Amino acid sequence: MVYIYDILVNFNDSYLFDFFEWNMNDGIDNLKKVRLYRISSHSMDDLMKNQVCVDHSFLEEIFKTCEVYTKNSVRTFPYVCLFSDGIRVLAIEWSSDGVSSAKSKLILEEEEDVLEIVEDMKLYDLPYNVISLDLSRSFLTRKELKIRKYLKAEIEDAYHGGKYEKLKFLYGEYFEKEIDSYQRMEEELLASMEYFLDSKHVTLYELLRLSHKKKQV
């Protein structure tokens, strides 16, 4: 059994943020002790990109092996552990039925320390199944999520609020063409940023922000 001591994690149940995207108001935990497993790169890809479910035998193996510092004491997480393929490191919190419920990367310095330890570890055959794809964790940064949320609100407001000239402008700026259906305009604009953002999305965001600032002057 290999344990890692005194590391920071930023568990999130929706997105997997790199350490440089962590905010001061995030619920960052200081783990006193957590078990580490070395797995294959294929398994690591599955854990990072998807929601997976592990066998109950694995849950029993890690039950209350993770300790976390609190303000006045130390408590245990029921099901938390670390994984690495020798290139990346991932912390996962599991639900009582074995589903990956929250994930976290590590800060760079602590990740490097873990990677040194992993070099001497044997590969562990993790018993799991992929139960759903979770592409949003992999392709959008925290800043991009903010931009997507803003654009989504503006596009939906333009369509449902009857601001069709604005909707036509946004559609034309992004797709550089015209269509007759306002419903299709909304659907295609929203679909264009489902899994990723490009430079045109950023341009739309900046144009809308600038427009709102001019209205406030």
PDB file of C-alpha atoms in Angstrom:
ATOM      1  CA  MET A   1       0.000   0.000   0.000  1.00  0.00           C
ATOM      2  CA  VAL A   2       1.341   3.417  -0.984  1.00  0.00           C
ATOM      3  CA  TYR A   3       0.118   6.624   0.648  1.00  0.00           C
ATOM      4  CA  ILE A   4       0.651  10.280  -0.228  1.00  0.00           C
ATOM      5  CA  TYR A   5       0.709  12.840   2.567  1.00  0.00           C
ATOM      6  CA  ASP A   6      -0.255  16.493   2.903  1.00  0.00           C
ATOM      7  CA  ILE A   7      -1.611  17.502  -0.521  1.00  0.00           C
ATOM      8  CA  LEU A   8      -4.267  19.949  -1.678  1.00  0.00           C
ATOM      9  CA  VAL A   9      -7.313  18.947  -3.748  1.00  0.00           C
ATOM     10  CA  ASN A  10     -10.167  20.946  -5.235  1.00  0.00           C
ATOM     11  CA  PHE A  11     -13.006  18.465  -5.691  1.00  0.00           C
ATOM     12  CA  ASN A  12     -15.646  19.458  -8.214  1.00  0.00           C
ATOM     13  CA  ASP A  13     -18.641  17.383  -9.290  1.00  0.00           C
ATOM     14  CA  SER A  14     -19.095  19.083 -12.663  1.00  0.00           C
ATOM     15  CA  TYR A  15     -15.736  20.061 -14.143  1.00  0.00           C
ATOM     16  CA  LEU A  16     -12.078  19.130 -13.822  1.00  0.00           C
ATOM     17  CA  PHE A  17     -10.028  22.305 -13.397  1.00  0.00           C
ATOM     18  CA  ASP A  18      -6.264  22.665 -13.762  1.00  0.00           C
ATOM     19  CA  PHE A  19      -4.593  24.000 -10.624  1.00  0.00           C
ATOM     20  CA  PHE A  20      -4.008  27.455 -12.162  1.00  0.00           C
ATOM     21  CA  GLU A  21      -7.779  27.849 -12.508  1.00  0.00           C
ATOM     22  CA  TRP A  22      -8.495  27.287  -8.826  1.00  0.00           C
ATOM     23  CA  ASN A  23     -10.163  30.183  -7.018  1.00  0.00           C
ATOM     24  CA  MET A  24      -9.712  31.300  -3.438  1.00  0.00           C
ATOM     25  CA  ASN A  25     -13.402  30.662  -2.721  1.00  0.00           C
ATOM     26  CA  ASP A  26     -13.268  27.057  -3.987  1.00  0.00           C
ATOM     27  CA  GLY A  27     -13.736  24.311  -1.426  1.00  0.00           C
ATOM     28  CA  ILE A  28     -10.092  23.273  -1.314  1.00  0.00           C
ATOM     29  CA  ASP A  29      -9.245  20.368   1.018  1.00  0.00           C
ATOM     30  CA  ASN A  30      -5.880  19.588   2.569  1.00  0.00           C
ATOM     31  CA  LEU A  31      -5.525  15.825   2.582  1.00  0.00           C
ATOM     32  CA  LYS A  32      -3.375  14.525   5.403  1.00  0.00           C
ATOM     33  CA  LYS A  33      -3.186  11.018   3.944  1.00  0.00           C
ATOM     34  CA  VAL A  34      -4.543   9.357   0.797  1.00  0.00           C
ATOM     35  CA  ARG A  35      -3.909   6.040  -0.947  1.00  0.00           C
ATOM     36  CA  LEU A  36      -2.252   6.052  -4.382  1.00  0.00           C
ATOM     37  CA  TYR A  37      -2.754   3.596  -7.268  1.00  0.00           C
ATOM     38  CA  ARG A  38      -0.842   3.316 -10.524  1.00  0.00           C
ATOM     39  CA  ILE A  39      -3.110   2.480 -13.460  1.00  0.00           C
ATOM     40  CA  SER A  40      -2.775   2.243 -17.242  1.00  0.00           C
ATOM     41  CA  SER A  41      -3.032   5.333 -19.449  1.00  0.00           C
ATOM     42  CA  HIS A  42      -6.206   3.897 -20.993  1.00  0.00           C
ATOM     43  CA  SER A  43      -7.833   3.628 -17.556  1.00  0.00           C
ATOM     44  CA  MET A  44      -6.588   7.114 -16.689  1.00  0.00           C
ATOM     45  CA  ASP A  45      -8.256   8.512 -19.813  1.00  0.00           C
ATOM     46  CA  ASP A  46     -11.520   6.861 -18.789  1.00  0.00           C
ATOM     47  CA  LEU A  47     -11.342   8.239 -15.252  1.00  0.00           C
ATOM     48  CA  MET A  48     -10.571  11.772 -16.392  1.00  0.00           C
ATOM     49  CA  LYS A  49     -13.085  11.996 -19.227  1.00  0.00           C
ATOM     50  CA  ASN A  50     -16.006   9.905 -18.035  1.00  0.00           C
ATOM     51  CA  GLN A  51     -18.166   8.991 -15.097  1.00  0.00           C
ATOM     52  CA  VAL A  52     -17.217   5.486 -14.022  1.00  0.00           C
ATOM     53  CA  CYS A  53     -18.339   2.922 -11.477  1.00  0.00           C
ATOM     54  CA  VAL A  54     -15.922   0.707  -9.514  1.00  0.00           C
ATOM     55  CA  ASP A  55     -16.582  -2.662  -7.934  1.00  0.00           C
ATOM     56  CA  HIS A  56     -17.675  -2.787  -4.308  1.00  0.00           C
ATOM     57  CA  SER A  57     -14.493  -4.693  -3.480  1.00  0.00           C
ATOM     58  CA  PHE A  58     -12.478  -1.593  -4.393  1.00  0.00           C
ATOM     59  CA  LEU A  59     -14.652   0.626  -2.200  1.00  0.00           C
ATOM     60  CA  GLU A  60     -13.981  -1.705   0.724  1.00  0.00           C
ATOM     61  CA  GLU A  61     -10.264  -1.461   0.023  1.00  0.00           C
ATOM     62  CA  ILE A  62     -10.161   2.347   0.263  1.00  0.00           C
ATOM     63  CA  PHE A  63     -12.893   2.830   2.898  1.00  0.00           C
ATOM     64  CA  LYS A  64     -11.829   5.592   5.299  1.00  0.00           C
ATOM     65  CA  THR A  65      -8.180   5.404   4.215  1.00  0.00           C
ATOM     66  CA  CYS A  66      -8.194   9.105   3.292  1.00  0.00           C
ATOM     67  CA  GLU A  67      -7.752  11.648   6.085  1.00  0.00           C
ATOM     68  CA  VAL A  68      -8.368  15.368   5.682  1.00  0.00           C
ATOM     69  CA  TYR A  69      -7.412  18.297   7.881  1.00  0.00           C
ATOM     70  CA  THR A  70     -10.269  20.411   9.237  1.00  0.00           C
ATOM     71  CA  LYS A  71     -10.115  23.625  11.212  1.00  0.00           C
ATOM     72  CA  ASN A  72      -9.799  21.921  14.580  1.00  0.00           C
ATOM     73  CA  SER A  73      -9.170  18.245  13.886  1.00  0.00           C
ATOM     74  CA  VAL A  74      -8.738  15.493  11.320  1.00  0.00           C
ATOM     75  CA  ARG A  75     -11.631  13.571   9.747  1.00  0.00           C
ATOM     76  CA  THR A  76     -11.882  10.835   7.123  1.00  0.00           C
ATOM     77  CA  PHE A  77     -13.393  10.771   3.654  1.00  0.00           C
ATOM     78  CA  PRO A  78     -15.323   7.506   3.167  1.00  0.00           C
ATOM     79  CA  TYR A  79     -14.129   6.867  -0.384  1.00  0.00           C
ATOM     80  CA  VAL A  80     -11.265   8.972  -1.764  1.00  0.00           C
ATOM     81  CA  CYS A  81      -8.017   7.939  -3.467  1.00  0.00           C
ATOM     82  CA  LEU A  82      -5.368   9.023  -5.972  1.00  0.00           C
ATOM     83  CA  PHE A  83      -4.608   7.569  -9.398  1.00  0.00           C
ATOM     84  CA  SER A  84      -1.669   8.078 -11.747  1.00  0.00           C
ATOM     85  CA  ASP A  85      -0.483   6.606 -15.020  1.00  0.00           C
ATOM     86  CA  GLY A  86       3.018   8.000 -14.554  1.00  0.00           C
ATOM     87  CA  ILE A  87       2.129  11.129 -16.538  1.00  0.00           C
ATOM     88  CA  ARG A  88      -0.956  12.532 -14.821  1.00  0.00           C
ATOM     89  CA  VAL A  89      -2.408  12.456 -11.315  1.00  0.00           C
ATOM     90  CA  LEU A  90      -6.092  12.478 -10.410  1.00  0.00           C
ATOM     91  CA  ALA A  91      -7.931  12.453  -7.085  1.00  0.00           C
ATOM     92  CA  ILE A  92     -11.437  10.959  -7.079  1.00  0.00           C
ATOM     93  CA  GLU A  93     -14.190  10.916  -4.493  1.00  0.00           C
ATOM     94  CA  TRP A  94     -16.579   7.983  -4.904  1.00  0.00           C
ATOM     95  CA  SER A  95     -20.192   7.626  -3.846  1.00  0.00           C
ATOM     96  CA  SER A  96     -21.252   4.720  -1.635  1.00  0.00           C
ATOM     97  CA  ASP A  97     -22.454   2.843  -4.737  1.00  0.00           C
ATOM     98  CA  GLY A  98     -19.070   3.185  -6.467  1.00  0.00           C
ATOM     99  CA  VAL A  99     -19.771   6.054  -8.876  1.00  0.00           C
ATOM    100  CA  SER A 100     -17.143   8.766  -9.371  1.00  0.00           C
ATOM    101  CA  SER A 101     -18.859  11.772  -7.811  1.00  0.00           C
ATOM    102  CA  ALA A 102     -16.089  14.414  -7.727  1.00  0.00           C
ATOM    103  CA  LYS A 103     -12.609  14.803  -9.176  1.00  0.00           C
ATOM    104  CA  SER A 104      -9.556  16.989  -8.713  1.00  0.00           C
ATOM    105  CA  LYS A 105      -6.163  17.544 -10.235  1.00  0.00           C
ATOM    106  CA  LEU A 106      -3.200  18.538  -8.017  1.00  0.00           C
ATOM    107  CA  ILE A 107      -1.047  21.622  -7.871  1.00  0.00           C
ATOM    108  CA  LEU A 108       2.031  21.265 -10.051  1.00  0.00           C
ATOM    109  CA  GLU A 109       4.643  20.777  -7.325  1.00  0.00           C
ATOM    110  CA  GLU A 110       2.647  18.092  -5.550  1.00  0.00           C
ATOM    111  CA  GLU A 111       1.837  16.340  -8.802  1.00  0.00           C
ATOM    112  CA  GLU A 112       5.553  16.125  -9.615  1.00  0.00           C
ATOM    113  CA  ASP A 113       6.243  14.602  -6.208  1.00  0.00           C
ATOM    114  CA  VAL A 114       3.568  11.955  -6.790  1.00  0.00           C
ATOM    115  CA  LEU A 115       4.913  11.145 -10.260  1.00  0.00           C
ATOM    116  CA  GLU A 116       8.332  10.400  -8.795  1.00  0.00           C
ATOM    117  CA  ILE A 117       6.790   7.895  -6.386  1.00  0.00           C
ATOM    118  CA  VAL A 118       4.673   6.272  -9.104  1.00  0.00           C
ATOM    119  CA  GLU A 119       7.781   5.338 -11.117  1.00  0.00           C
ATOM    120  CA  ASP A 120       8.529   2.505  -8.673  1.00  0.00           C
ATOM    121  CA  MET A 121       4.962   1.240  -8.341  1.00  0.00           C
ATOM    122  CA  LYS A 122       3.378  -1.792  -9.983  1.00  0.00           C
ATOM    123  CA  LEU A 123       0.389  -1.383 -12.269  1.00  0.00           C
ATOM    124  CA  TYR A 124      -2.979  -1.862 -10.572  1.00  0.00           C
ATOM    125  CA  ASP A 125      -5.867  -3.405 -12.507  1.00  0.00           C
ATOM    126  CA  LEU A 126      -8.745  -1.157 -11.456  1.00  0.00           C
ATOM    127  CA  PRO A 127     -12.149  -2.926 -11.608  1.00  0.00           C
ATOM    128  CA  TYR A 128     -14.477  -0.364 -13.216  1.00  0.00           C
ATOM    129  CA  ASN A 129     -17.037   0.306 -15.939  1.00  0.00           C
ATOM    130  CA  VAL A 130     -17.708   3.511 -17.861  1.00  0.00           C
ATOM    131  CA  ILE A 131     -21.325   4.500 -17.225  1.00  0.00           C
ATOM    132  CA  SER A 132     -21.541   7.871 -18.993  1.00  0.00           C
ATOM    133  CA  LEU A 133     -19.423  10.240 -21.053  1.00  0.00           C
ATOM    134  CA  ASP A 134     -18.452  13.501 -19.395  1.00  0.00           C
ATOM    135  CA  LEU A 135     -16.796  15.506 -22.169  1.00  0.00           C
ATOM    136  CA  SER A 136     -17.338  18.851 -20.468  1.00  0.00           C
ATOM    137  CA  ARG A 137     -14.572  18.065 -17.965  1.00  0.00           C
ATOM    138  CA  SER A 138     -11.954  17.761 -20.673  1.00  0.00           C
ATOM    139  CA  PHE A 139     -12.526  20.472 -23.231  1.00  0.00           C
ATOM    140  CA  LEU A 140     -13.505  23.665 -21.419  1.00  0.00           C
ATOM    141  CA  THR A 141     -11.423  25.767 -19.059  1.00  0.00           C
ATOM    142  CA  ARG A 142     -12.988  27.781 -16.264  1.00  0.00           C
ATOM    143  CA  LYS A 143     -12.740  30.960 -18.357  1.00  0.00           C
ATOM    144  CA  GLU A 144     -14.339  29.216 -21.326  1.00  0.00           C
ATOM    145  CA  LEU A 145     -17.180  27.988 -19.132  1.00  0.00           C
ATOM    146  CA  LYS A 146     -17.830  31.584 -18.085  1.00  0.00           C
ATOM    147  CA  ILE A 147     -17.861  32.722 -21.712  1.00  0.00           C
ATOM    148  CA  ARG A 148     -20.163  29.860 -22.758  1.00  0.00           C
ATOM    149  CA  LYS A 149     -22.607  30.609 -19.940  1.00  0.00           C
ATOM    150  CA  TYR A 150     -22.694  34.292 -20.945  1.00  0.00           C
ATOM    151  CA  LEU A 151     -23.196  33.543 -24.660  1.00  0.00           C
ATOM    152  CA  LYS A 152     -25.869  30.942 -23.942  1.00  0.00           C
ATOM    153  CA  ALA A 153     -27.852  33.461 -21.891  1.00  0.00           C
ATOM    154  CA  GLU A 154     -27.544  36.138 -24.593  1.00  0.00           C
ATOM    155  CA  ILE A 155     -28.569  33.773 -27.409  1.00  0.00           C
ATOM    156  CA  GLU A 156     -31.560  32.388 -25.517  1.00  0.00           C
ATOM    157  CA  ASP A 157     -32.632  35.895 -24.503  1.00  0.00           C
ATOM    158  CA  ALA A 158     -32.425  37.063 -28.112  1.00  0.00           C
ATOM    159  CA  TYR A 159     -34.560  34.177 -29.372  1.00  0.00           C
ATOM    160  CA  HIS A 160     -37.139  33.883 -26.598  1.00  0.00           C
ATOM    161  CA  GLY A 161     -37.262  37.648 -26.088  1.00  0.00           C
ATOM    162  CA  GLY A 162     -38.048  38.299 -29.739  1.00  0.00           C
ATOM    163  CA  LYS A 163     -34.798  40.216 -30.335  1.00  0.00           C
ATOM    164  CA  TYR A 164     -34.413  38.711 -33.784  1.00  0.00           C
ATOM    165  CA  GLU A 165     -32.098  41.346 -35.257  1.00  0.00           C
ATOM    166  CA  LYS A 166     -29.647  40.618 -32.466  1.00  0.00           C
ATOM    167  CA  LEU A 167     -29.998  36.876 -33.079  1.00  0.00           C
ATOM    168  CA  LYS A 168     -29.405  37.362 -36.823  1.00  0.00           C
ATOM    169  CA  PHE A 169     -26.326  39.445 -36.060  1.00  0.00           C
ATOM    170  CA  LEU A 170     -24.846  36.790 -33.742  1.00  0.00           C
ATOM    171  CA  TYR A 171     -25.578  34.012 -36.222  1.00  0.00           C
ATOM    172  CA  GLY A 172     -24.098  35.953 -39.133  1.00  0.00           C
ATOM    173  CA  GLU A 173     -20.975  36.879 -37.184  1.00  0.00           C
ATOM    174  CA  TYR A 174     -20.298  33.279 -36.225  1.00  0.00           C
ATOM    175  CA  PHE A 175     -21.395  31.277 -39.285  1.00  0.00           C
ATOM    176  CA  GLU A 176     -20.859  34.015 -41.918  1.00  0.00           C
ATOM    177  CA  LYS A 177     -24.108  33.138 -43.669  1.00  0.00           C
ATOM    178  CA  GLU A 178     -27.859  33.759 -43.401  1.00  0.00           C
ATOM    179  CA  ILE A 179     -30.809  31.428 -42.835  1.00  0.00           C
ATOM    180  CA  ASP A 180     -34.545  32.082 -42.514  1.00  0.00           C
ATOM    181  CA  SER A 181     -35.370  30.147 -39.327  1.00  0.00           C
ATOM    182  CA  TYR A 182     -34.812  31.908 -36.002  1.00  0.00           C
ATOM    183  CA  GLN A 183     -35.238  28.612 -34.195  1.00  0.00           C
ATOM    184  CA  ARG A 184     -32.426  27.063 -36.232  1.00  0.00           C
ATOM    185  CA  MET A 185     -30.264  30.101 -35.515  1.00  0.00           C
ATOM    186  CA  GLU A 186     -30.611  29.534 -31.800  1.00  0.00           C
ATOM    187  CA  GLU A 187     -30.151  25.772 -32.039  1.00  0.00           C
ATOM    188  CA  GLU A 188     -27.046  25.967 -34.233  1.00  0.00           C
ATOM    189  CA  LEU A 189     -25.416  28.705 -32.145  1.00  0.00           C
ATOM    190  CA  LEU A 190     -25.942  26.729 -28.934  1.00  0.00           C
ATOM    191  CA  ALA A 191     -24.765  23.486 -30.553  1.00  0.00           C
ATOM    192  CA  SER A 192     -21.579  25.178 -31.816  1.00  0.00           C
ATOM    193  CA  MET A 193     -20.252  25.580 -28.273  1.00  0.00           C
ATOM    194  CA  GLU A 194     -21.525  22.385 -26.647  1.00  0.00           C
ATOM    195  CA  TYR A 195     -18.091  20.791 -26.227  1.00  0.00           C
ATOM    196  CA  PHE A 196     -15.570  23.502 -27.110  1.00  0.00           C
ATOM    197  CA  LEU A 197     -15.142  27.203 -27.863  1.00  0.00           C
ATOM    198  CA  ASP A 198     -13.180  28.778 -30.705  1.00  0.00           C
ATOM    199  CA  SER A 199     -11.925  32.275 -31.484  1.00  0.00           C
ATOM    200  CA  LYS A 200     -15.270  33.255 -33.038  1.00  0.00           C
ATOM    201  CA  HIS A 201     -17.070  32.536 -29.770  1.00  0.00           C
ATOM    202  CA  VAL A 202     -14.587  34.749 -27.944  1.00  0.00           C
ATOM    203  CA  THR A 203     -15.175  37.505 -30.511  1.00  0.00           C
ATOM    204  CA  LEU A 204     -18.950  37.286 -29.975  1.00  0.00           C
ATOM    205  CA  TYR A 205     -18.416  37.469 -26.228  1.00  0.00           C
ATOM    206  CA  GLU A 206     -16.218  40.561 -26.536  1.00  0.00           C
ATOM    207  CA  LEU A 207     -18.670  42.270 -28.920  1.00  0.00           C
ATOM    208  CA  LEU A 208     -21.597  41.663 -26.569  1.00  0.00           C
ATOM    209  CA  ARG A 209     -19.649  42.847 -23.530  1.00  0.00           C
ATOM    210  CA  LEU A 210     -18.599  45.997 -25.388  1.00  0.00           C
ATOM    211  CA  SER A 211     -22.185  46.617 -26.483  1.00  0.00           C
ATOM    212  CA  HIS A 212     -23.450  46.362 -22.898  1.00  0.00           C
ATOM    213  CA  LYS A 213     -20.747  48.716 -21.650  1.00  0.00           C
ATOM    214  CA  LYS A 214     -21.721  51.350 -24.261  1.00  0.00           C
ATOM    215  CA  LYS A 215     -25.362  51.132 -23.165  1.00  0.00           C
ATOM    216  CA  GLN A 216     -24.336  51.781 -19.568  1.00  0.00           C
ATOM    217  CA  VAL A 217     -22.428  54.969 -20.426  1.00  0.00           C
TER     218      VAL A 217
END
